[in-house]
Short mmCIF file of C-alpha atoms and ligand atoms in Angstrom, two decimals:
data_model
loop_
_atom_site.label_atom_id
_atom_site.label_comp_id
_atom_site.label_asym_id
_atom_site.label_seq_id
_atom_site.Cartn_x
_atom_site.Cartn_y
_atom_site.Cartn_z
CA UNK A 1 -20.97 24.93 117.09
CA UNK A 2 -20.54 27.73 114.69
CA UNK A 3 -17.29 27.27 112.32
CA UNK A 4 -15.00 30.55 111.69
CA UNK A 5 -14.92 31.28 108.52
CA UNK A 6 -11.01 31.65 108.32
CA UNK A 7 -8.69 31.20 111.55
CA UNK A 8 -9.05 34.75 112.50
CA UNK A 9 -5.28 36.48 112.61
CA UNK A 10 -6.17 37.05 116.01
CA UNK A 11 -7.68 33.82 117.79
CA UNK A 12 -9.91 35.32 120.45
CA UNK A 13 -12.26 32.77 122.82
CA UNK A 14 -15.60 32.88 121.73
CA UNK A 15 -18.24 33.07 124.58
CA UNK A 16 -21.44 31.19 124.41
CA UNK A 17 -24.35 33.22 123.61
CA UNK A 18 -25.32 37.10 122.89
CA UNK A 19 -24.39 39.81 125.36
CA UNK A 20 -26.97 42.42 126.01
CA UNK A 21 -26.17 45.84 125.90
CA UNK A 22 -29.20 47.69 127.01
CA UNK A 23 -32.35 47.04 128.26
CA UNK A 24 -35.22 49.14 127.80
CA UNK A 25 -37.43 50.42 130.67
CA UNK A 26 -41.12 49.04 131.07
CA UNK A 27 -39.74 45.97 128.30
CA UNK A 28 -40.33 42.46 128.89
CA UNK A 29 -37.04 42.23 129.13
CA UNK A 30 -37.07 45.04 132.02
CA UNK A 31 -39.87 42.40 133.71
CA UNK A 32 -37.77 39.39 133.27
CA UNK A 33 -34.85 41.28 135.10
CA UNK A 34 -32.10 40.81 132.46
CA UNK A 35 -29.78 43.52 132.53
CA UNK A 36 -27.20 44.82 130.49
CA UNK A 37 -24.07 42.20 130.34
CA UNK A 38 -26.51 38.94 130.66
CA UNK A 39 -25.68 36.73 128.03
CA UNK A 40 -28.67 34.92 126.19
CA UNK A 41 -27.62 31.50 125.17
CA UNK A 42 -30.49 29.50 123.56
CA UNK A 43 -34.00 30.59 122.59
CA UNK A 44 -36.31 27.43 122.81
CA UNK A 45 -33.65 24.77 122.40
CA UNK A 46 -31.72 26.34 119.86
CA UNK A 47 -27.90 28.66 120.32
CA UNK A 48 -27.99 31.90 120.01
CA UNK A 49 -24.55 33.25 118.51
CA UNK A 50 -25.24 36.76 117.75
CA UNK A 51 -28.26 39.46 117.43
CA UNK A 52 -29.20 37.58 114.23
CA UNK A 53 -30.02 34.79 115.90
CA UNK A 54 -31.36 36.28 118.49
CA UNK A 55 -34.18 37.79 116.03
CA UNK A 56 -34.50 34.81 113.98
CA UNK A 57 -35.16 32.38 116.42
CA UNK A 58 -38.10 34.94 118.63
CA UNK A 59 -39.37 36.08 115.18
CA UNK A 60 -43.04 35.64 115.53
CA UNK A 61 -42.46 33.26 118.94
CA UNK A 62 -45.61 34.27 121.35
CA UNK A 63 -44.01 31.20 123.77
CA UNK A 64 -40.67 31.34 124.32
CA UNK A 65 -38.03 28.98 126.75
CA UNK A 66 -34.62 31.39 126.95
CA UNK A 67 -31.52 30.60 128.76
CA UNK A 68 -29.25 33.14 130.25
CA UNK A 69 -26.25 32.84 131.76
CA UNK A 70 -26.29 36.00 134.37
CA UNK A 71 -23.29 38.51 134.72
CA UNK A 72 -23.04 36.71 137.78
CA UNK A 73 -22.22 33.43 136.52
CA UNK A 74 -26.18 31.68 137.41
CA UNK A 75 -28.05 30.24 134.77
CA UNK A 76 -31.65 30.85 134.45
CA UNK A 77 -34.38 29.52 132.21
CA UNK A 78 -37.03 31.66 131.50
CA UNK A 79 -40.63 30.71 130.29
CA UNK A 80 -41.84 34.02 128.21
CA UNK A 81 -45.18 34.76 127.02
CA UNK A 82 -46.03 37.78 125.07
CA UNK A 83 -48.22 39.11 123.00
CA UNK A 84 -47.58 38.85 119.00
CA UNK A 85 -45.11 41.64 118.11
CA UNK A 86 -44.25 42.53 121.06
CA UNK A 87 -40.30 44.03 121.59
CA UNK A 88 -38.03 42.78 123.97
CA UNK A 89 -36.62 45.83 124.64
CA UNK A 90 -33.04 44.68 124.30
CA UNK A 91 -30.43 45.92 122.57
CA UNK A 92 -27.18 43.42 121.80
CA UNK A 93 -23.29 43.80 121.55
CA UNK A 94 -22.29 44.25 118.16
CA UNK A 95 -21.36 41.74 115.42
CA UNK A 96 -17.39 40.85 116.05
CA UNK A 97 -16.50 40.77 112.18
CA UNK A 98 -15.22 37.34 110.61
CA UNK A 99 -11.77 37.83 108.57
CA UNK A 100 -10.63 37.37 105.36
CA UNK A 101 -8.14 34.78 103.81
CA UNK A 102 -7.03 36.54 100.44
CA UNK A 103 -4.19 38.68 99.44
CA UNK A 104 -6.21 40.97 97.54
CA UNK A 105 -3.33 42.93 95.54
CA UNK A 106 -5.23 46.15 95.80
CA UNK A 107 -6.66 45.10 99.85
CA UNK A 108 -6.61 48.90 101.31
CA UNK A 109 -5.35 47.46 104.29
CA UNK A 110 -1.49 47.32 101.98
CA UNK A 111 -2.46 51.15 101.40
CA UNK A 112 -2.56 52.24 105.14
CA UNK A 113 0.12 53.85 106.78
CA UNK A 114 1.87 51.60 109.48
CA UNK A 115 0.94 53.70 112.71
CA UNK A 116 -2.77 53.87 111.16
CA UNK A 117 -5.62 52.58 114.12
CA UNK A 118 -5.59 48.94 114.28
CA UNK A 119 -9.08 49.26 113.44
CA UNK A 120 -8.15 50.15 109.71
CA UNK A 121 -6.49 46.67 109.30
CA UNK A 122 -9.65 44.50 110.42
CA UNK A 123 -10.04 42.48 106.78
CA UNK A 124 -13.45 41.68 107.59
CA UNK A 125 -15.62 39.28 105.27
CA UNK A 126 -18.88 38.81 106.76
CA UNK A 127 -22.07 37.52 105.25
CA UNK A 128 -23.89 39.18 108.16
CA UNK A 129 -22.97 42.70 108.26
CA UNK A 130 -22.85 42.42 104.20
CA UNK A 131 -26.40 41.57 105.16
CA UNK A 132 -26.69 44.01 107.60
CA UNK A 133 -24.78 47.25 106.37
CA UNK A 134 -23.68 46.06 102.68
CA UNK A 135 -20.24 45.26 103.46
CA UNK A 136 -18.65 43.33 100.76
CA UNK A 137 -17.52 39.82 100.86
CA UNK A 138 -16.06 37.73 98.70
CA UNK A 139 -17.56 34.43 99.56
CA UNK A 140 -14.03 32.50 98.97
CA UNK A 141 -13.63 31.42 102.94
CA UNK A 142 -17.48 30.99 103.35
CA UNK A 143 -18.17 27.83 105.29
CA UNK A 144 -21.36 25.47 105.03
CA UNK A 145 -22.40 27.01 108.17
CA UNK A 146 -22.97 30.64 106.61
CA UNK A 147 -24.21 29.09 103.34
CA UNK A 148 -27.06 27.42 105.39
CA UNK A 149 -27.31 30.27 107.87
CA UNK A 150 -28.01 32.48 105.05
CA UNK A 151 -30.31 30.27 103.34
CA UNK A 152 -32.54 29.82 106.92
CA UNK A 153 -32.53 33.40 108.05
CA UNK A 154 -32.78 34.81 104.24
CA UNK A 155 -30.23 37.05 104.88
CA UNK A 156 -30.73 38.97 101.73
CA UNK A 157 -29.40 40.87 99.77
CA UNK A 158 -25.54 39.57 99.72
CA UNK A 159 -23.35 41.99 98.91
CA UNK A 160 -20.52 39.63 96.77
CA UNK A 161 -16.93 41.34 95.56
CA UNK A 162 -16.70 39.59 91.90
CA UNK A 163 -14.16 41.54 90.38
CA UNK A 164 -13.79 39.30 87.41
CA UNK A 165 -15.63 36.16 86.17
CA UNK A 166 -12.32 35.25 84.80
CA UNK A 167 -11.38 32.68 87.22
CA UNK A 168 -7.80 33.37 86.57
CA UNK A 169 -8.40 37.07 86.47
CA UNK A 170 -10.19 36.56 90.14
CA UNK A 171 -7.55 34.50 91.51
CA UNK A 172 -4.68 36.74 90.29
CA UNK A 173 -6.51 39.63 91.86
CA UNK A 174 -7.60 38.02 94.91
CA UNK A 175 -3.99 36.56 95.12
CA UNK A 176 -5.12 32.79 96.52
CA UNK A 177 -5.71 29.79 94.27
CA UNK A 178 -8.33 28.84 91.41
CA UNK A 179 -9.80 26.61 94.09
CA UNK A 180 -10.80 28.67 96.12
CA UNK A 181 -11.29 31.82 94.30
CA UNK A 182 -14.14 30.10 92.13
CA UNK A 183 -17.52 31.04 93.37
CA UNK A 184 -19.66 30.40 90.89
CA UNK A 185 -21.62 26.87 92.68
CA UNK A 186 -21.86 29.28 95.91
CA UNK A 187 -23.24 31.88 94.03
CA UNK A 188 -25.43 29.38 91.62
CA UNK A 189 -26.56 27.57 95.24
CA UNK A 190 -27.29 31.08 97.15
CA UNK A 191 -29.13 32.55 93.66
CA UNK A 192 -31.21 28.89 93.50
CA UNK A 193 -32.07 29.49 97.09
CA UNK A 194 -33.85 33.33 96.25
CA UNK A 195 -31.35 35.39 97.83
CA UNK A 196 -30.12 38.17 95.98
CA UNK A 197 -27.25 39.44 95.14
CA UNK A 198 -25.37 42.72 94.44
CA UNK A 199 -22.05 42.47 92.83
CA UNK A 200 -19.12 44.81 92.83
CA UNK A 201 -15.68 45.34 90.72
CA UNK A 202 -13.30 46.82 91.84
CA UNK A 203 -11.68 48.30 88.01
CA UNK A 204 -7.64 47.75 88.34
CA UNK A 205 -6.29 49.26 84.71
CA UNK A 206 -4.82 46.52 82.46
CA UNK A 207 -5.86 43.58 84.56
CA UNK A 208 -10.04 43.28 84.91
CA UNK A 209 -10.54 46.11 82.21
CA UNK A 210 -11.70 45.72 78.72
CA UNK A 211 -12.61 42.04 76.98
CA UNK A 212 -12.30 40.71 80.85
CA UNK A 213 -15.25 43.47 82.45
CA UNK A 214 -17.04 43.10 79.23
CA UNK A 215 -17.29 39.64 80.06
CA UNK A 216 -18.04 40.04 84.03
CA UNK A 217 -20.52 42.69 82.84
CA UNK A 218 -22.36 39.77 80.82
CA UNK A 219 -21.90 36.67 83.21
CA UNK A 220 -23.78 38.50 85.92
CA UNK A 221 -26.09 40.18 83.72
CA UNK A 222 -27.21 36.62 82.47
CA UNK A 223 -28.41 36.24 85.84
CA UNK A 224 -30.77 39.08 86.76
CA UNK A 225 -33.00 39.68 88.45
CA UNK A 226 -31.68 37.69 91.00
CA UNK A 227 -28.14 39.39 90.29
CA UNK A 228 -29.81 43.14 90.61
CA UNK A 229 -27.12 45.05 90.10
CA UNK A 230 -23.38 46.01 89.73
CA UNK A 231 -20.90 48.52 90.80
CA UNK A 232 -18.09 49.34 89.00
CA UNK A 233 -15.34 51.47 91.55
CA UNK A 234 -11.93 52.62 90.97
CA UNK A 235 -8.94 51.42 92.60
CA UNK A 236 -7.26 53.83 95.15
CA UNK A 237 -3.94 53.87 95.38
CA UNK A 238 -2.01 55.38 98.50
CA UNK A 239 1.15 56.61 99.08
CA UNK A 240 1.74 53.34 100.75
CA UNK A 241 0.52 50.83 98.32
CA UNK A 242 3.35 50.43 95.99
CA UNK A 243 2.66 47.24 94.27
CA UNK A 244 4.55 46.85 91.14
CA UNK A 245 1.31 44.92 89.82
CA UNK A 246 -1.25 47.93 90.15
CA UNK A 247 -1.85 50.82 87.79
CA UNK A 248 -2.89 53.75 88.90
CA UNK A 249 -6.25 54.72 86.94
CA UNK A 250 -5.59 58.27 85.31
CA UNK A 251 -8.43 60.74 84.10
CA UNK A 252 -7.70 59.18 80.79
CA UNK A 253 -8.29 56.19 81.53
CA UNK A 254 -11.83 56.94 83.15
CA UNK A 255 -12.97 58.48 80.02
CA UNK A 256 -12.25 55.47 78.48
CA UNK A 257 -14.31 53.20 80.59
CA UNK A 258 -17.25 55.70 80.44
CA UNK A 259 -17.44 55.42 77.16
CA UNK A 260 -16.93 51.73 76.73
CA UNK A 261 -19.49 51.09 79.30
CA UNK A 262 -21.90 53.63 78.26
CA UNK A 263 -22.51 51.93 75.18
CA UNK A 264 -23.38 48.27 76.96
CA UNK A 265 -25.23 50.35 79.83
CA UNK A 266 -27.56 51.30 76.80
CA UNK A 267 -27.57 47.56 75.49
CA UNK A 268 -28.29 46.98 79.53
CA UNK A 269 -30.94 49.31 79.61
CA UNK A 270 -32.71 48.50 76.44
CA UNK A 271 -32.92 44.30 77.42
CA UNK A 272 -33.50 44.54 81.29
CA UNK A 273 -34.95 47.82 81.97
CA UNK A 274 -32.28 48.94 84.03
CA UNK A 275 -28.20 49.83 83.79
CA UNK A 276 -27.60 47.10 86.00
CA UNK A 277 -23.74 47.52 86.00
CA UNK A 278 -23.61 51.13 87.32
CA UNK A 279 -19.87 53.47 87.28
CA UNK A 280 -18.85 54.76 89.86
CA UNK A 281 -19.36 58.18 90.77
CA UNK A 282 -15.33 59.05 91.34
CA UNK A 283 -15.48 57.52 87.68
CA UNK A 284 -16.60 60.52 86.18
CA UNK A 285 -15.73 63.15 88.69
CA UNK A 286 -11.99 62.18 87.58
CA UNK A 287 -12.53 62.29 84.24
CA UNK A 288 -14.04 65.81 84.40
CA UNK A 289 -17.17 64.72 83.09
CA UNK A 290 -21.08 65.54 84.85
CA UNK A 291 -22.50 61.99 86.71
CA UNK A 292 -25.27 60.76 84.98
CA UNK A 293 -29.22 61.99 85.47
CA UNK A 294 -31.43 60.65 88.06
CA UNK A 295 -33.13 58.06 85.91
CA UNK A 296 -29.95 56.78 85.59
CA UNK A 297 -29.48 54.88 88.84
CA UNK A 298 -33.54 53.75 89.34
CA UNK A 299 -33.95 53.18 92.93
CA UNK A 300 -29.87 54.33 93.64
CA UNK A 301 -29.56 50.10 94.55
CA UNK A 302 -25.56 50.62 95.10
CA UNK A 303 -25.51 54.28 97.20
CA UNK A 304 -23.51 52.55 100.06
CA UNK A 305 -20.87 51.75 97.66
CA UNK A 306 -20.63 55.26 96.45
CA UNK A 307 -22.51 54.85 93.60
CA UNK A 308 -25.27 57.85 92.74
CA UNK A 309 -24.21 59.86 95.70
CA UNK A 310 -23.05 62.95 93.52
CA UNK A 311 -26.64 63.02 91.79
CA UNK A 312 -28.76 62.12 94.97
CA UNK A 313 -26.46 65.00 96.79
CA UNK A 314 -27.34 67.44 93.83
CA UNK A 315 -30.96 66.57 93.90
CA UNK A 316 -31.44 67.07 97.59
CA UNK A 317 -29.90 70.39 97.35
CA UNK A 318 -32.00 71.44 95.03
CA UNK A 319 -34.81 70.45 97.26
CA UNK A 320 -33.11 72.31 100.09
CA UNK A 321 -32.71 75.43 98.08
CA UNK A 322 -36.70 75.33 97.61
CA UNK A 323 -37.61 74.85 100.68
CA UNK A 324 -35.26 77.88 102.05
CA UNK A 325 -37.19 79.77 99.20
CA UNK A 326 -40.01 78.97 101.24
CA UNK A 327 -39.00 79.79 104.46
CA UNK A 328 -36.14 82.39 103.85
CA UNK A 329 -33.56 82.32 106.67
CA UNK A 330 -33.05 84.97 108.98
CA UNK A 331 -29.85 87.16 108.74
CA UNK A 332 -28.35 84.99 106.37
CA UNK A 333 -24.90 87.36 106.38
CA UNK A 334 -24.06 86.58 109.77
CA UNK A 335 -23.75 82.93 108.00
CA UNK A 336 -20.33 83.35 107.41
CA UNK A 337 -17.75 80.37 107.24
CA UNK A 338 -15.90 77.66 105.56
CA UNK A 339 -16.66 74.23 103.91
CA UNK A 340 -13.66 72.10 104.48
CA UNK A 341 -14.41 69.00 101.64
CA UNK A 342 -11.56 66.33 99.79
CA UNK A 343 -10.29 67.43 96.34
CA UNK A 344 -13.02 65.08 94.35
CA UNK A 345 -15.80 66.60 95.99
CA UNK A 346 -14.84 70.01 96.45
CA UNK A 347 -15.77 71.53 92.44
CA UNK A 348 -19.55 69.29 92.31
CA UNK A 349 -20.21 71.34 96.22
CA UNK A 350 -18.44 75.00 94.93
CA UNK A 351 -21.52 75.99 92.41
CA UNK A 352 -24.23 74.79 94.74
CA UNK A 353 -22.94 76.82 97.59
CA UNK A 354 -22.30 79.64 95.63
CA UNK A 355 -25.90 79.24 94.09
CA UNK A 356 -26.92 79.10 97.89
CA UNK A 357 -24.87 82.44 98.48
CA UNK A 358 -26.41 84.33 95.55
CA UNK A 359 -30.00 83.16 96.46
CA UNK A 360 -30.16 83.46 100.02
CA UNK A 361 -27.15 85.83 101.25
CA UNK A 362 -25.08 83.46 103.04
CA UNK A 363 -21.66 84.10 102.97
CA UNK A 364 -20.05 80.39 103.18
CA UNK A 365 -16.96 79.41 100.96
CA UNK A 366 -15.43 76.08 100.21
CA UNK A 367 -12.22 75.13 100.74
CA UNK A 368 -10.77 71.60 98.99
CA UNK A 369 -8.68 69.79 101.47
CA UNK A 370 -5.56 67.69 100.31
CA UNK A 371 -5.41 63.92 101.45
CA UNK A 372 -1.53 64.10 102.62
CA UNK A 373 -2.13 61.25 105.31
CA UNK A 374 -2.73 58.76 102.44
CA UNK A 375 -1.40 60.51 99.25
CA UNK A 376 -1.46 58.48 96.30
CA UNK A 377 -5.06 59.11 94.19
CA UNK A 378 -7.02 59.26 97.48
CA UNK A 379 -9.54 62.36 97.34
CA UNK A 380 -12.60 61.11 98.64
CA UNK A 381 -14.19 63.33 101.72
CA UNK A 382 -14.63 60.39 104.08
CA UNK A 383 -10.97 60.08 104.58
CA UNK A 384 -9.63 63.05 105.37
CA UNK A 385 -8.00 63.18 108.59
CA UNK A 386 -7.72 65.95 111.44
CA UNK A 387 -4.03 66.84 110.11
CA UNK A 388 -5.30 67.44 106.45
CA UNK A 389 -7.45 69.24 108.18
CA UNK A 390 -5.49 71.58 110.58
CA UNK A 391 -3.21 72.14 107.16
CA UNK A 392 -5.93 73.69 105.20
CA UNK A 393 -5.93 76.40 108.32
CA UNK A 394 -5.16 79.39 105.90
CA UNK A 395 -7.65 78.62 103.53
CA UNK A 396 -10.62 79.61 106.60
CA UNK A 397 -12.63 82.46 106.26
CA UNK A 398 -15.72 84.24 108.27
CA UNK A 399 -16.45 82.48 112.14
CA UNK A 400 -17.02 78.82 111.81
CA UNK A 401 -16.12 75.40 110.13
CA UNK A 402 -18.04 72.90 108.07
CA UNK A 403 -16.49 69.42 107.91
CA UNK A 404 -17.98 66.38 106.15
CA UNK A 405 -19.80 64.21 109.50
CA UNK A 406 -18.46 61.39 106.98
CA UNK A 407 -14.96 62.49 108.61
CA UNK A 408 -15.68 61.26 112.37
CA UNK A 409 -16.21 57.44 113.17
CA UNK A 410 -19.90 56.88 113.09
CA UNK A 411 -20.09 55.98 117.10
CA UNK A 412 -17.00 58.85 118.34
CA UNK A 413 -16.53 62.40 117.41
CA UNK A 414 -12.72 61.15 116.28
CA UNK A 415 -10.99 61.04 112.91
CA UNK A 416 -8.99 58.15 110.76
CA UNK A 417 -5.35 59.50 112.41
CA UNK A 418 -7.07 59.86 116.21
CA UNK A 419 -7.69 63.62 116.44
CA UNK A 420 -10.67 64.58 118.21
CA UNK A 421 -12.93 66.92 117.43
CA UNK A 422 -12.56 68.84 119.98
CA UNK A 423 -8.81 68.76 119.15
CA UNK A 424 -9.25 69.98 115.79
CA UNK A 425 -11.61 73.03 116.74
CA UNK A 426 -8.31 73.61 119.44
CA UNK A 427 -5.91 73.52 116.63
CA UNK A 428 -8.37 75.53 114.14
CA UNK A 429 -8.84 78.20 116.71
CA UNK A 430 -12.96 77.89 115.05
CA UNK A 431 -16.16 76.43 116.17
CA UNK A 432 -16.07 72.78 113.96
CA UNK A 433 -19.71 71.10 112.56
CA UNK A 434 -19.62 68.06 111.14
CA UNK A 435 -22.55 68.08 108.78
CA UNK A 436 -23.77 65.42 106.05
CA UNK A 437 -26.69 67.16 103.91
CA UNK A 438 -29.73 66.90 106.40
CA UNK A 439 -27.76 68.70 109.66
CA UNK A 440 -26.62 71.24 107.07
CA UNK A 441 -30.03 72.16 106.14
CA UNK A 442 -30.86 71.82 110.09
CA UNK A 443 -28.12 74.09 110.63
CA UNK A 444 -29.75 76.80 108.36
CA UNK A 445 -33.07 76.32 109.64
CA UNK A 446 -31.74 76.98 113.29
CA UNK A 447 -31.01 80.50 112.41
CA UNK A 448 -34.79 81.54 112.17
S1 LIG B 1 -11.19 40.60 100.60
FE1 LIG B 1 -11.11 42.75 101.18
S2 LIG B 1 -10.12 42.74 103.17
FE2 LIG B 1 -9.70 40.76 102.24
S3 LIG B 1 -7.72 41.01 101.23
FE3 LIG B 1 -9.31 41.45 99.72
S4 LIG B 1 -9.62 43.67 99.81
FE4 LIG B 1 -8.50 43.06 101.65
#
């Protein structure tokens, strides 16, 4: 039986097995007659605990035994032969995150405001969806079970939170005991094993800063390439997270870091053939200073974590611009309307739009949107919320609204406080698109 990593806060009864979501028609799994709500509980001999398993244990199986227990309560065994590659056609319920056991002092969850979604207070620290989506852990509650699991199914790359190889650094941060806060034979034991590794800090002024990062920089730079890379990210104080412990990290104090770290990025650079410990991009946006060039980042190995976005953003835009050149859009004036974006973002997008305006005749404006929901030194796009939103109302022009998709959960057209989108294009009295980069180009296009 799988372990939990922690005992979850909330203790819910595991059921045996994977549900299914979907099934495909014309699949082999359309021909076996599972449908959606079937739960598949061992593929030849062996339990199957989640999607993961699911895929590990059929990888490459042309004879397969599986056992299902049926939404109506039968159990069925089914002999399955197919031919080499051939899909299932299922799709699976998704991963039900494990939970964290720290007290990080800077966890965002202390930073949320107390009628936020419950949603916002799931501490997850999973190996899979770090695996599967780059989610962070920090591999302090990991159990022998997930060690081996991913060992087995080489679920690589790990995505590991370091924030200092200090052990007493780490454990002040993480706020649990040296015990338990030292990774280093997990990491040694998942590195010996080939599975790669990504490692973050998350910069708290004062505490994991100068001699300490220095020295986190170097530990995990000792090990690559089987550390790759690391990314260095602010912390983000709200409104809400008023521990006495925590700095707030000032413009100042950004500059500061860029420069120290620009000088060991070169060392980095020059000995590996890569910057390996990467700022992030909120790093320099706060300190008023332009995000490094393109060669910078190499193949952009920590985007998820924010880390090259500004520069990818500004190179894609550039792209867009050319191919609009190309294929000049058709009455760009009636193109008339607003870019709603957060504070951070809002002076990088304001030059490119305008260059968009000059160029092609579109009359779009941007607007920057204070965060008031969380306050504090939060100015990132991604959490705005529908009442930031509906505040910025005066600051519309022309006959529609661009919001960051970033905004909206990725599976519901809903924001971080619960307004809808169809709410906010109510309370905005305007047409609302959320657009990332590639439906804002589509968007343009659609005109011709
Ligand atoms: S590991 Fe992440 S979720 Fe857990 S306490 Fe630390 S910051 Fe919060």
């Amino acid at each position: 039986m799988y372990e939990f990593a922690v005992a979850p806060a909330v203790t819910s009864i595991r059921r045996r097995g994977v549900e299914i979501a979907e099934v495909s028609p014309e699949s082999i799994g359309f021909e076996l007659e599972l449908e959606s709500g079937d739960r598949i509980t061992k593929v030849n001999g062996r339990p199957v605990r989640d999607y993961l398993d699911f895929r590990f244990h059929t990888a490459g199986e042309t004879e397969l035994v599986m056992e299902v227990r049926k939404r109506s309560g039968e159990d069925w065994e089914l002999q399955i032969e197919r031919g080499e590659g051939e899909d299932f056609g299922l799709s699976f319920e998704q991963i039900v995150p494990r939970q964290c056991a720290n007290e990080c002092i800077f966890c965002f969850c202390n930073g949320n405001p107390a009628d936020a979604r419950p949603s916002l207070f799931i501490k997850d620290e999973d190996v899979r969806l770090s695996f599967l989506y780059g989610n962070y852990t920090t591999l302090t509650s990991i159990t022998e079970d997930e060690m081996r699991r991913i060992v087995e199914q080489r679920l690589s790359p790990q995505y590991v939170s370091v924030h200092a190889t200090d052990l007493d650094v780490r454990a002040y941060l993480l706020g649990i005991d040296k015990e338990r806060a030292d990774i280093a034979p997990k990491l040694q034991r998942l590195l010996d094993a080939g599975i790669q590794i990504h490692a973050q800090v998350v910069l708290c002024p004062g505490i994991n800063d100068g001699d300490v990062l220095r020295k986190t920089i170097a530990d995990l730079a000792a090990e690559f390439p089987r550390i790759t890379s690391v990314a260095i990210v602010p912390l983000g104080l709200t409104r809400y997270n008023t521990d006495a412990r925590l700095t707030a990290v000032t413009p100042d104090f950004c500059r500061q870091i860029i420069n120290e770290v620009a000088t060991i990025q070169s060392d980095l650079r020059r000995r590996l053939g890569t910057t390996f410990a990467f700022l992030g991009d909120e790093i320099y946006l706060r300190a008023g200073r332009a995000v490094p060039a393109r060669t910078h980042y190499g193949d952009y190995p920590q985007i998820e974590d924010g880390i090259g976005m500004v520069r990818s953003f500004n190179n894609e835009f550039a792209a867009l611009l050319k191919r609009i050149e190309r294929r000049p859009v058709a009455q760009p004036e009636k193109l008339h309307g607003t870019m709603l974006t957060g504070t951070l973002f809002a002076p990088v997008l304001e030059p490119l739009i305008e260059n968009l305006n000059a160029r092609v005749g579109t009359r779009l404006s941007v607007a920057a949107v204070e965060n008031k929901y969380f306050g504090g030194d939060v100015s990132v796009a991604g959490l705005l919320t529908g009442g930031d939103l509906v505040a910025a109302k005066e600051k519309l022009s022309g006959d529609f609204v661009i919001i960051p998709k970033s905004t909206l959960k990725s599976d519901e057209e809903i924001m971080l406080d619960g307004m809808t989108l169809e709410q906010l294009q109510v309370k905005l009295g305007l047409p609302v698109y959320p657009f990332d980069l590639k439906s804002f180009g589509q968007f343009l296009f659609r005109q011709n």
